[in-house]
Amino acid sequence: MNNKKLIGNGFRFFIYGLVIAFVAWAIYNQYFSYIFSQSSTFLVLLRQHFVLVLVSSVLAILIAVPAGIVITRPKFRKAEWLITNIVNFGQTIPSLAVLALMISVLGIGFNTAVFALFIYSILPIFRNTVAGLDTIDPNLIDAAKGMGMKPSQILFRIELPNAVYSILAGIRTAVVLNIGTAALAYVVGGGGLGVWIFTGIQLFDNGFLISGAIPVTIMAILADYLLRKLENVLVPKGAREVSNT
Amino acid sequence: MITFNQVTKKYSSEKTAVKNVDFTVDEGKIVVLLGPSGCGKTTLLRMVNRLESITEGSIVIDDEDSMDLDAIELRRKIGYVIQSNGLFPNMTIEENVMIVPDLLGWNKKKKTERFTYLMKLIGLDPKIYKKRYPHELSGGQQQRIGVVRALAADPPVMLMDEPFGALDPIIREKIQDEFLQIQREVKKTILFVSHDIDEAIKMADKIMLLRDGEIMQYDTPSEMLTHPKNDFVNQFFGKDRAIKSLSLHTVKDLQEVIGLAEMDESIYDTKTINVNQDLRNTLSMLLNQEADQVIVTNDEGKRIGSITIDLVQKYLHFEIKGKLSVSQEG
């Protein structure tokens, strides 16, 4: 256990080191200059990127978590394979294809990008919600029922607190993926830091490329970090110890 | 008091789990439902708090038909203990124990008082365990908490589904003793599922032996051992039922019937045994040591005589085999 942790930490610091070296190299070559020379454009793009991720993730959470809860209720259990397959199918389509498909329906712009990102975020959240609720020991539910808890009390007092670790892990995966995928929003005219990344690629301009890509990376790492912190707040202490061992 | 009136449970027209079960659990008594797996004992138990529906017949708890009450309300009035303790990992020990009082809307002061009382009952310090989580406790402690959780709102009736089945033999015996001690104080009407014959003999005021959903015999443990009603009961309790029945008798019983032997003062390192110990354990002790006697002590620790294998055999012959032979003729 401790050894594993040590290797994990070592690996993490190695990656941090690489990132720092890369950033140092980029600064040395003045690849970040656009962030400062065109700071107003940068802020607009950053905000667009942020809003894209925020709106699509929040929508995905609002749909996927309740859907996962509903599908694990005894009444709807039978439909689980159907819903899971539909959601899985959504995930197998490449993100670029989803964007392209959405253009034909919603046209070009912010909404299309949000919708595509939303579709893309549903699966990890849904799957983790279902997994989290499914792995709860059926004896716990039996005990809760036998003591006279109502179905809603069982859900909110027993099932969700014990599944929240898994649900949050799904949300984290979705958000981090989303931040990366949101760079593709440029393709459908959705804005975001993808604009600079793709401009950089097209013009062979490392300056634009890196000024767009590095903030996206930092955003993803930051989101991951913050959502991990959120776990410490939201996961009940007893349930956390259990899921860690 | 729990009364079963011609209770039947059918899962489908062909599959019947419980057939016309008709019996009464008297106030303050422990009835152990015993039988091979699939005999319907757990189903029968779960019908009492309506976790399983009743196909035919009725179950009456303290003059109230279980179907007349709302299922949720009914369950809050019945203590429920399961094998895997069912403690909720996200809640502290106090929250776990106080679930039913919480559902019933008790105030904080009443809950704290009750928690303190219950923890003292099982010999755990309420201050220390209050804020702990289930995973921080040993298996035996968790099961104890599972038992007091069922007692929390002081229900008159308790259902226990193999509550000590997952514990190792040493801890299990200890907790069985503790539980009997608690039962002497709280005097609940208890329905207890077990597949362990020794546990049933030890815990039960009456044993109900089931096979394929039908009652084979409903009797006190000693009646069951000495007067098995049919071949199934006879076989179920096994060829060693004479030895098993020894656990229903204490050294004191033997002393009253045939008296103890003189102490042989020339042997120094013989073991001693309390006069309230059962004869089965006494016999094991006699067989496990080289000397042919064990010194008997009373509750004050005073040596009052000794017991030998011969004496146990003699007692077995008079008291138990006498009854056994009668049953075999009849």
Coordinates of C-alpha atoms in Angstrom, one line a residue:
Chain A
M1 CA 0.0 0.0 0.0
N2 CA 2.7 2.5 1.1
N3 CA 5.0 1.3 -1.7
K4 CA 2.2 1.9 -4.2
K5 CA 1.6 5.3 -2.9
L6 CA 5.3 6.1 -3.1
I7 CA 5.5 5.0 -6.7
G8 CA 2.3 6.9 -7.5
N9 CA 3.8 10.1 -6.0
G10 CA 7.1 9.6 -7.7
F11 CA 5.4 9.2 -11.0
R12 CA 3.3 12.3 -10.4
F13 CA 6.3 14.5 -9.6
F14 CA 8.1 13.1 -12.6
I15 CA 5.2 14.3 -14.8
Y16 CA 5.1 17.7 -13.0
G17 CA 8.9 17.9 -13.7
L18 CA 8.3 17.3 -17.4
V19 CA 5.6 19.9 -17.6
I20 CA 7.8 22.5 -15.9
A21 CA 10.7 21.7 -18.2
F22 CA 8.4 22.0 -21.2
V23 CA 7.0 25.4 -19.9
A24 CA 10.5 26.6 -19.3
W25 CA 11.5 25.6 -22.8
A26 CA 8.5 27.4 -24.2
I27 CA 9.2 30.6 -22.1
Y28 CA 12.8 30.5 -23.3
N29 CA 11.6 30.5 -26.9
Q30 CA 9.0 33.2 -26.1
Y31 CA 6.2 30.9 -27.2
F32 CA 3.8 32.4 -24.7
S33 CA 4.2 35.9 -26.0
Y34 CA 0.7 35.9 -27.6
I35 CA -0.9 35.5 -24.2
F36 CA 0.6 38.9 -23.2
S37 CA 0.7 40.7 -26.6
Q38 CA -2.9 39.7 -27.3
S39 CA -4.2 39.4 -23.8
S40 CA -7.7 40.6 -24.5
T41 CA -8.2 38.0 -27.2
F42 CA -6.7 35.4 -24.9
L43 CA -9.1 36.2 -22.1
V44 CA -12.1 36.0 -24.4
L45 CA -11.0 32.6 -25.7
L46 CA -10.3 31.4 -22.1
R47 CA -13.7 32.5 -21.0
Q48 CA -15.3 30.8 -24.0
H49 CA -13.5 27.6 -23.2
F50 CA -14.4 27.7 -19.6
V51 CA -18.1 28.4 -20.4
L52 CA -18.2 25.6 -22.9
V53 CA -16.9 23.1 -20.4
L54 CA -19.0 24.4 -17.5
V55 CA -22.3 24.5 -19.4
S56 CA -21.9 21.1 -21.0
S57 CA -20.6 19.4 -17.8
V58 CA -23.3 20.8 -15.6
L59 CA -26.0 19.7 -18.2
A60 CA -24.4 16.3 -18.3
I61 CA -24.4 15.9 -14.5
L62 CA -28.0 17.1 -14.3
I63 CA -29.0 14.4 -16.8
A64 CA -26.7 11.5 -16.1
V65 CA -26.8 11.4 -12.3
P66 CA -30.6 11.3 -12.1
A67 CA -30.7 8.8 -15.0
G68 CA -28.3 6.6 -13.2
I69 CA -30.4 6.8 -10.1
V70 CA -33.6 6.1 -11.9
I71 CA -32.2 3.1 -13.8
T72 CA -31.0 1.4 -10.6
R73 CA -34.5 1.5 -9.1
P74 CA -36.1 -2.0 -9.1
K75 CA -38.9 -0.8 -11.3
F76 CA -36.6 0.3 -14.1
R77 CA -33.9 -2.3 -13.6
K78 CA -35.0 -4.2 -16.7
A79 CA -34.3 -1.2 -19.0
E80 CA -30.7 -0.9 -17.7
W81 CA -29.1 -2.8 -20.6
L82 CA -31.0 -0.7 -23.2
I83 CA -30.0 2.6 -21.7
T84 CA -26.5 1.5 -21.1
N85 CA -26.1 0.4 -24.7
I86 CA -27.5 3.6 -26.0
V87 CA -25.1 5.6 -23.9
N88 CA -22.2 3.3 -24.8
F89 CA -23.1 3.8 -28.5
G90 CA -22.9 7.5 -28.1
Q91 CA -19.4 7.2 -26.8
T92 CA -18.1 5.0 -29.6
I93 CA -18.7 7.8 -32.2
P94 CA -15.5 9.9 -32.5
S95 CA -15.8 13.3 -31.0
L96 CA -15.1 15.0 -34.3
A97 CA -17.9 13.0 -35.9
V98 CA -20.3 14.0 -33.2
L99 CA -19.4 17.6 -33.9
A100 CA -19.9 17.1 -37.6
L101 CA -23.2 15.4 -37.1
M102 CA -24.4 18.2 -34.9
I103 CA -23.6 20.8 -37.5
S104 CA -26.1 19.3 -39.8
V105 CA -28.8 19.5 -37.1
L106 CA -27.9 22.7 -35.0
G107 CA -25.8 24.6 -37.5
I108 CA -22.6 26.3 -36.5
G109 CA -21.8 27.9 -33.2
F110 CA -21.6 27.8 -29.5
N111 CA -24.8 25.6 -29.0
T112 CA -23.5 22.9 -31.3
A113 CA -20.3 22.7 -29.4
V114 CA -22.0 22.6 -26.0
F115 CA -24.4 19.9 -27.2
A116 CA -21.6 17.7 -28.6
L117 CA -19.6 18.0 -25.4
F118 CA -22.7 17.3 -23.3
I119 CA -23.3 14.1 -25.3
Y120 CA -19.7 13.1 -24.8
S121 CA -19.7 13.7 -21.0
I122 CA -22.8 11.7 -20.2
L123 CA -21.3 8.2 -20.4
P124 CA -18.6 8.4 -17.8
I125 CA -20.9 10.1 -15.3
F126 CA -23.8 7.7 -16.0
R127 CA -21.7 4.6 -15.9
N128 CA -20.0 5.6 -12.6
T129 CA -23.3 6.5 -11.0
V130 CA -24.8 3.1 -11.9
A131 CA -21.6 1.3 -10.8
G132 CA -21.5 3.2 -7.5
L133 CA -25.1 2.4 -6.7
D134 CA -24.8 -1.2 -7.9
T135 CA -21.7 -2.0 -5.7
I136 CA -23.6 -1.2 -2.5
D137 CA -24.0 -4.4 -0.5
P138 CA -27.6 -5.6 -1.0
N139 CA -27.5 -6.5 2.7
L140 CA -27.4 -2.8 3.6
I141 CA -30.5 -2.1 1.6
D142 CA -32.2 -5.1 3.2
A143 CA -31.3 -3.9 6.7
A144 CA -32.5 -0.4 5.9
K145 CA -35.7 -1.7 4.5
G146 CA -36.2 -4.1 7.5
M147 CA -35.8 -1.2 9.9
G148 CA -38.6 0.7 8.2
M149 CA -36.8 3.2 6.0
K150 CA -38.7 4.6 3.1
P151 CA -37.3 4.1 -0.4
S152 CA -36.4 7.8 -0.6
Q153 CA -34.7 7.6 2.8
I154 CA -32.7 4.6 1.7
L155 CA -31.6 6.5 -1.4
F156 CA -30.5 9.7 0.3
R157 CA -29.2 8.3 3.5
I158 CA -27.7 5.0 2.4
E159 CA -27.2 4.6 -1.3
L160 CA -26.1 8.1 -2.4
P161 CA -23.6 8.7 0.4
N162 CA -22.0 5.4 -0.3
A163 CA -22.0 5.9 -4.0
V164 CA -20.8 9.5 -4.0
Y165 CA -17.2 8.5 -4.3
S166 CA -17.8 6.7 -7.5
I167 CA -20.1 9.4 -8.9
L168 CA -17.6 12.1 -8.3
A169 CA -14.9 10.0 -10.0
G170 CA -17.1 9.8 -13.0
I171 CA -17.7 13.6 -13.0
R172 CA -14.0 14.2 -12.7
T173 CA -13.2 11.9 -15.7
A174 CA -15.9 13.6 -17.7
V175 CA -14.8 17.2 -16.9
V176 CA -11.1 16.5 -17.5
L177 CA -11.9 14.9 -20.9
N178 CA -14.3 17.7 -21.6
I179 CA -11.6 20.4 -21.2
G180 CA -9.5 18.6 -23.8
T181 CA -12.3 17.9 -26.2
A182 CA -13.5 21.5 -25.9
A183 CA -10.5 22.5 -28.0
L184 CA -12.3 20.9 -30.9
A185 CA -15.2 23.4 -30.6
Y186 CA -13.2 25.7 -32.9
V187 CA -14.1 23.3 -35.8
V188 CA -17.8 24.2 -35.4
G189 CA -17.2 27.8 -34.6
G190 CA -17.7 27.4 -30.9
G191 CA -14.7 29.4 -30.0
G192 CA -12.5 28.5 -27.0
L193 CA -8.7 28.1 -26.9
G194 CA -9.0 25.6 -29.8
V195 CA -9.0 28.7 -32.0
W196 CA -5.3 29.4 -31.2
I197 CA -4.3 25.7 -31.2
F198 CA -5.7 25.2 -34.7
T199 CA -4.4 28.5 -35.9
G200 CA -1.0 27.4 -34.7
I201 CA -1.3 24.1 -36.5
Q202 CA -2.4 25.7 -39.7
L203 CA 0.3 28.5 -39.7
F204 CA 3.1 26.3 -38.2
D205 CA 3.3 28.8 -35.5
N206 CA 4.4 27.3 -32.2
G207 CA 3.6 30.5 -30.4
F208 CA -0.1 30.3 -31.1
L209 CA -0.2 26.5 -30.6
I210 CA 1.5 26.6 -27.2
S211 CA -0.3 29.7 -26.0
G212 CA -3.5 27.8 -26.6
A213 CA -2.5 24.3 -25.6
I214 CA -0.7 25.1 -22.3
P215 CA -3.7 26.9 -20.7
V216 CA -5.9 24.0 -21.7
T217 CA -3.5 21.6 -20.0
I218 CA -3.3 23.8 -16.8
M219 CA -7.1 24.0 -16.8
A220 CA -7.5 20.2 -16.9
I221 CA -4.9 19.7 -14.1
L222 CA -6.5 22.3 -12.0
A223 CA -10.0 20.9 -12.5
D224 CA -8.7 17.4 -11.6
Y225 CA -7.1 18.8 -8.4
L226 CA -10.2 20.8 -7.3
L227 CA -12.6 17.9 -7.9
R228 CA -10.3 15.7 -5.9
K229 CA -10.5 18.2 -3.1
L230 CA -14.3 18.2 -3.4
E231 CA -14.3 14.5 -2.8
N232 CA -12.7 15.1 0.6
V233 CA -15.6 17.3 1.4
L234 CA -18.5 15.4 -0.1
V235 CA -17.6 11.8 0.6
P236 CA -18.6 10.8 4.2
K237 CA -15.6 9.8 6.2
G238 CA -16.7 6.2 6.8
A239 CA -17.5 5.6 3.2
R240 CA -14.2 7.1 2.1
E241 CA -12.1 4.8 4.2
V242 CA -14.0 1.8 2.8
S243 CA -13.6 2.8 -0.8
N244 CA -9.9 3.5 -0.3
T245 CA -9.1 0.0 1.1
Chain B
M1 CA -46.3 -12.6 21.2
I2 CA -46.2 -13.6 17.5
T3 CA -48.9 -15.9 16.2
F4 CA -48.7 -17.6 12.8
N5 CA -52.1 -18.7 11.5
Q6 CA -51.9 -21.2 8.7
V7 CA -49.2 -19.2 6.9
T8 CA -48.4 -20.1 3.4
K9 CA -45.9 -18.6 1.0
K10 CA -46.0 -19.5 -2.7
Y11 CA -43.6 -18.0 -5.2
S12 CA -45.5 -19.6 -8.1
S13 CA -48.2 -22.3 -8.3
E14 CA -45.6 -25.0 -8.2
K15 CA -43.0 -23.4 -5.8
T16 CA -44.2 -23.3 -2.3
A17 CA -41.6 -22.0 0.3
V18 CA -43.8 -22.2 3.4
K19 CA -46.8 -24.5 3.9
N20 CA -49.6 -24.0 6.4
V21 CA -47.3 -23.0 9.3
D22 CA -49.2 -22.6 12.5
F23 CA -47.5 -21.8 15.8
T24 CA -47.1 -19.2 18.5
V25 CA -44.0 -17.5 19.9
D26 CA -44.7 -16.7 23.5
E27 CA -44.0 -13.3 25.0
G28 CA -40.4 -12.9 26.1
K29 CA -39.2 -16.2 24.6
I30 CA -36.7 -17.1 22.0
V31 CA -37.9 -19.4 19.2
V32 CA -35.2 -20.7 16.9
L33 CA -36.2 -21.6 13.4
L34 CA -33.9 -24.5 12.5
G35 CA -33.5 -26.6 9.4
P36 CA -31.4 -27.3 6.3
S37 CA -30.9 -24.6 3.7
G38 CA -33.9 -24.0 1.6
C39 CA -36.3 -25.1 4.2
G40 CA -38.1 -21.8 4.3
K41 CA -36.8 -20.6 7.7
T42 CA -35.6 -17.2 6.4
T43 CA -38.7 -16.7 4.3
L44 CA -40.8 -17.3 7.3
L45 CA -38.8 -14.8 9.3
R46 CA -39.0 -12.2 6.6
M47 CA -42.8 -12.6 6.3
V48 CA -43.1 -11.2 9.9
N49 CA -41.9 -7.7 8.9
R50 CA -43.3 -8.1 5.4
L51 CA -40.0 -8.1 3.6
E52 CA -41.7 -11.2 2.0
S53 CA -45.4 -11.1 1.2
I54 CA -47.8 -13.6 2.8
T55 CA -49.7 -15.7 0.2
E56 CA -52.2 -17.2 2.6
G57 CA -52.9 -17.0 6.3
S58 CA -52.0 -14.3 8.7
I59 CA -49.3 -13.3 11.2
V60 CA -50.5 -11.6 14.4
I61 CA -48.1 -9.6 16.5
D62 CA -49.4 -8.6 20.0
D63 CA -53.0 -8.8 18.9
E64 CA -52.5 -6.8 15.8
D65 CA -52.6 -8.4 12.3
S66 CA -49.4 -7.5 10.5
M67 CA -51.4 -6.7 7.3
D68 CA -53.4 -4.0 9.1
L69 CA -50.4 -1.8 9.6
D70 CA -48.5 0.2 7.1
A71 CA -45.4 -1.9 6.2
I72 CA -43.0 1.0 7.1
E73 CA -44.7 1.6 10.4
L74 CA -44.7 -2.2 11.2
R75 CA -41.0 -2.5 10.5
R76 CA -40.1 0.3 12.8
K77 CA -41.8 -1.6 15.6
I78 CA -39.8 -4.8 15.0
G79 CA -36.0 -5.2 15.7
Y80 CA -34.2 -6.7 12.7
V81 CA -30.7 -8.2 12.8
I82 CA -29.0 -9.8 9.8
Q83 CA -26.0 -12.0 9.5
S84 CA -23.7 -9.5 7.8
N85 CA -24.6 -6.9 10.5
G86 CA -25.8 -4.5 7.9
L87 CA -24.1 -1.5 9.5
F88 CA -24.0 1.6 7.2
P89 CA -20.4 2.5 6.5
N90 CA -21.2 6.2 5.9
M91 CA -22.6 6.6 9.4
T92 CA -21.0 6.7 12.8
I93 CA -21.8 4.1 15.4
E94 CA -24.1 6.4 17.1
E95 CA -25.9 7.3 13.9
N96 CA -26.2 3.6 13.0
V97 CA -27.6 2.6 16.4
M98 CA -30.0 5.5 16.5
I99 CA -31.6 5.0 13.0
V100 CA -35.0 3.8 14.1
P101 CA -35.3 6.3 17.0
D102 CA -34.3 8.9 14.4
L103 CA -37.0 7.7 12.0
L104 CA -39.5 7.9 14.9
G105 CA -38.5 11.5 15.6
W106 CA -37.0 11.1 19.1
N107 CA -35.4 14.2 20.4
K108 CA -31.6 14.5 20.9
K109 CA -31.5 14.1 24.6
K110 CA -33.6 10.9 24.6
K111 CA -31.4 9.5 21.8
T112 CA -28.2 10.2 23.7
E113 CA -29.5 8.6 26.8
R114 CA -30.7 5.5 25.0
F115 CA -27.4 5.2 23.1
T116 CA -25.4 5.4 26.4
Y117 CA -27.7 2.7 27.9
L118 CA -27.4 0.4 25.0
M119 CA -23.6 0.7 24.7
K120 CA -23.2 -0.1 28.4
L121 CA -25.5 -3.1 27.8
I122 CA -22.9 -4.6 25.4
G123 CA -19.9 -3.3 27.4
L124 CA -18.6 -0.8 24.9
D125 CA -17.7 2.7 26.1
P126 CA -20.3 5.1 24.5
K127 CA -17.9 8.0 24.5
I128 CA -15.2 6.1 22.6
Y129 CA -17.4 4.5 20.1
K130 CA -19.8 7.3 19.4
K131 CA -17.9 8.9 16.7
R132 CA -16.2 5.8 15.3
Y133 CA -17.2 4.3 12.0
P134 CA -18.1 0.6 11.5
H135 CA -14.9 -0.3 9.6
E136 CA -12.9 0.7 12.7
L137 CA -14.5 -2.1 14.7
S138 CA -13.8 -5.8 14.9
G139 CA -16.3 -8.3 13.5
G140 CA -17.6 -9.2 16.9
Q141 CA -18.0 -5.5 17.9
Q142 CA -19.8 -4.8 14.7
Q143 CA -22.2 -7.7 15.3
R144 CA -22.9 -6.4 18.8
I145 CA -23.7 -3.0 17.4
G146 CA -26.0 -4.7 14.9
V147 CA -27.8 -6.3 17.8
V148 CA -28.2 -3.1 19.9
R149 CA -29.3 -1.2 16.8
A150 CA -32.3 -3.6 16.6
L151 CA -33.0 -2.9 20.3
A152 CA -32.7 0.9 19.9
A153 CA -36.3 1.8 19.9
D154 CA -37.1 -0.9 22.4
P155 CA -39.3 -3.0 20.1
P156 CA -41.3 -5.8 21.8
V157 CA -40.4 -8.2 19.0
M158 CA -37.0 -9.0 17.4
L159 CA -36.2 -10.9 14.2
M160 CA -32.7 -12.3 14.0
D161 CA -31.5 -13.9 10.8
E162 CA -28.4 -16.0 11.6
P163 CA -27.0 -13.0 13.5
F164 CA -23.9 -14.8 14.7
G165 CA -23.3 -16.9 11.6
A166 CA -20.4 -15.0 10.2
L167 CA -18.4 -14.9 13.4
D168 CA -15.6 -17.3 14.3
P169 CA -16.5 -20.0 16.8
I170 CA -14.9 -18.5 19.9
I171 CA -16.3 -15.0 19.4
R172 CA -19.7 -16.5 18.4
E173 CA -20.0 -18.4 21.7
K174 CA -19.0 -15.3 23.7
I175 CA -21.6 -13.2 21.9
Q176 CA -24.3 -15.9 22.3
D177 CA -23.6 -15.8 26.1
E178 CA -23.7 -12.0 26.1
F179 CA -26.9 -12.0 24.2
L180 CA -28.6 -14.4 26.5
Q181 CA -27.5 -12.2 29.4
I182 CA -29.1 -9.2 27.6
Q183 CA -32.2 -11.1 26.9
R184 CA -32.6 -11.9 30.6
E185 CA -32.7 -8.1 31.1
V186 CA -34.8 -7.0 28.1
K187 CA -37.1 -10.0 27.7
K188 CA -38.0 -9.6 24.0
T189 CA -40.1 -11.9 22.0
I190 CA -37.5 -13.3 19.5
L191 CA -37.6 -15.2 16.3
F192 CA -34.2 -16.5 15.5
V193 CA -33.0 -18.2 12.3
S194 CA -30.1 -20.6 12.6
H195 CA -28.7 -23.6 10.8
D196 CA -26.4 -24.5 13.7
I197 CA -27.9 -27.2 15.9
D198 CA -25.7 -26.3 18.9
E199 CA -26.6 -22.7 18.7
A200 CA -30.3 -23.6 18.5
I201 CA -30.0 -25.9 21.6
K202 CA -28.2 -23.1 23.5
M203 CA -30.3 -20.1 22.5
A204 CA -33.8 -21.5 22.2
D205 CA -36.7 -21.7 24.6
K206 CA -38.3 -23.6 21.8
I207 CA -37.0 -24.9 18.5
M208 CA -39.0 -25.1 15.4
L209 CA -37.5 -27.6 12.9
L210 CA -38.6 -27.1 9.3
R211 CA -38.2 -29.1 6.2
D212 CA -39.4 -28.0 2.7
G213 CA -41.6 -25.3 4.4
E214 CA -43.3 -27.6 6.7
I215 CA -43.0 -27.9 10.5
M216 CA -41.3 -31.1 11.5
Q217 CA -41.4 -30.5 15.2
Y218 CA -42.0 -27.6 17.5
D219 CA -40.7 -28.3 21.0
T220 CA -38.3 -27.3 23.7
P221 CA -34.7 -28.3 23.0
S222 CA -34.7 -31.2 25.5
E223 CA -38.0 -32.6 24.2
M224 CA -36.6 -32.4 20.7
L225 CA -33.5 -34.3 21.6
T226 CA -35.2 -36.9 23.8
H227 CA -38.5 -37.3 21.9
P228 CA -37.9 -36.7 18.2
K229 CA -41.3 -36.9 16.5
N230 CA -40.1 -38.6 13.3
D231 CA -37.1 -39.9 11.5
F232 CA -36.2 -36.5 10.0
V233 CA -35.9 -34.9 13.4
N234 CA -34.0 -37.9 14.7
Q235 CA -31.5 -37.8 11.8
F236 CA -31.2 -34.0 11.9
F237 CA -30.0 -34.0 15.4
G238 CA -27.8 -36.9 14.7
K239 CA -26.5 -40.0 16.5
D240 CA -24.7 -37.8 19.0
R241 CA -27.9 -36.2 20.2
A242 CA -27.3 -37.8 23.6
I243 CA -24.0 -35.9 23.9
K244 CA -25.7 -32.8 22.5
S245 CA -28.4 -33.0 25.1
L246 CA -25.7 -32.9 27.8
S247 CA -25.3 -29.2 27.0
L248 CA -28.8 -28.7 28.4
H249 CA -27.7 -30.0 31.8
T250 CA -25.3 -28.4 34.3
V251 CA -23.0 -29.9 36.9
K252 CA -25.5 -28.7 39.5
D253 CA -28.3 -30.8 37.9
L254 CA -26.0 -33.9 38.2
Q255 CA -25.1 -33.0 41.8
E256 CA -28.8 -32.8 42.7
V257 CA -29.6 -36.2 41.2
I258 CA -26.7 -38.4 42.0
G259 CA -24.3 -36.2 44.0
L260 CA -20.6 -35.4 43.3
A261 CA -17.6 -37.7 44.0
E262 CA -15.1 -37.2 46.8
M263 CA -12.1 -35.0 45.9
D264 CA -8.9 -37.0 45.5
E265 CA -6.5 -34.7 47.4
S266 CA -3.4 -36.6 46.1
I267 CA -3.7 -35.0 42.7
Y268 CA -2.6 -31.4 42.7
D269 CA -2.8 -30.1 39.2
T270 CA -6.4 -31.1 38.3
K271 CA -8.5 -28.5 36.6
T272 CA -11.5 -26.9 38.2
I273 CA -14.9 -26.2 36.8
N274 CA -17.8 -24.0 37.9
V275 CA -20.9 -25.8 39.1
N276 CA -23.0 -23.9 36.6
Q277 CA -21.0 -25.2 33.6
D278 CA -22.9 -27.5 31.3
L279 CA -22.1 -31.2 31.2
R280 CA -21.1 -31.3 27.6
N281 CA -18.2 -28.9 28.3
T282 CA -17.4 -30.8 31.5
L283 CA -17.2 -34.1 29.5
S284 CA -14.9 -32.5 27.0
M285 CA -12.7 -31.3 29.8
L286 CA -12.6 -34.7 31.4
L287 CA -11.6 -36.3 28.1
N288 CA -9.0 -33.7 27.3
Q289 CA -6.9 -34.2 30.4
E290 CA -5.1 -37.1 31.9
A291 CA -6.6 -37.2 35.4
D292 CA -9.9 -38.9 35.7
Q293 CA -11.5 -36.1 37.8
V294 CA -12.2 -32.4 37.6
I295 CA -12.7 -30.4 40.8
V296 CA -16.1 -28.6 41.0
T297 CA -16.2 -25.2 42.5
N298 CA -19.3 -23.2 43.5
D299 CA -19.8 -19.5 42.6
E300 CA -17.7 -18.3 45.5
G301 CA -14.8 -20.4 44.2
K302 CA -15.0 -23.0 47.0
R303 CA -14.2 -26.6 46.1
I304 CA -17.3 -28.7 46.7
G305 CA -16.4 -32.0 45.2
S306 CA -15.2 -33.6 42.0
I307 CA -16.8 -35.0 38.9
T308 CA -15.6 -38.1 36.8
I309 CA -16.5 -39.6 33.5
D310 CA -18.3 -42.4 35.3
L311 CA -20.6 -39.9 37.0
V312 CA -21.4 -38.2 33.7
Q313 CA -22.1 -41.6 32.2
K314 CA -24.3 -42.6 35.1
Y315 CA -26.3 -39.3 34.8
L316 CA -26.6 -39.7 31.1
H317 CA -28.0 -43.1 31.7
F318 CA -30.6 -42.1 34.3
E319 CA -31.6 -38.8 33.1
I320 CA -31.3 -38.7 29.4
K321 CA -31.0 -42.2 28.0
G322 CA -33.9 -43.2 30.2
K323 CA -36.0 -40.6 28.3
L324 CA -34.4 -41.6 25.0
S325 CA -35.3 -45.3 25.4
V326 CA -38.9 -44.4 26.3
S327 CA -39.2 -42.4 23.1
Q328 CA -37.8 -45.2 21.0
E329 CA -40.3 -47.7 22.4
G330 CA -43.2 -45.2 21.9

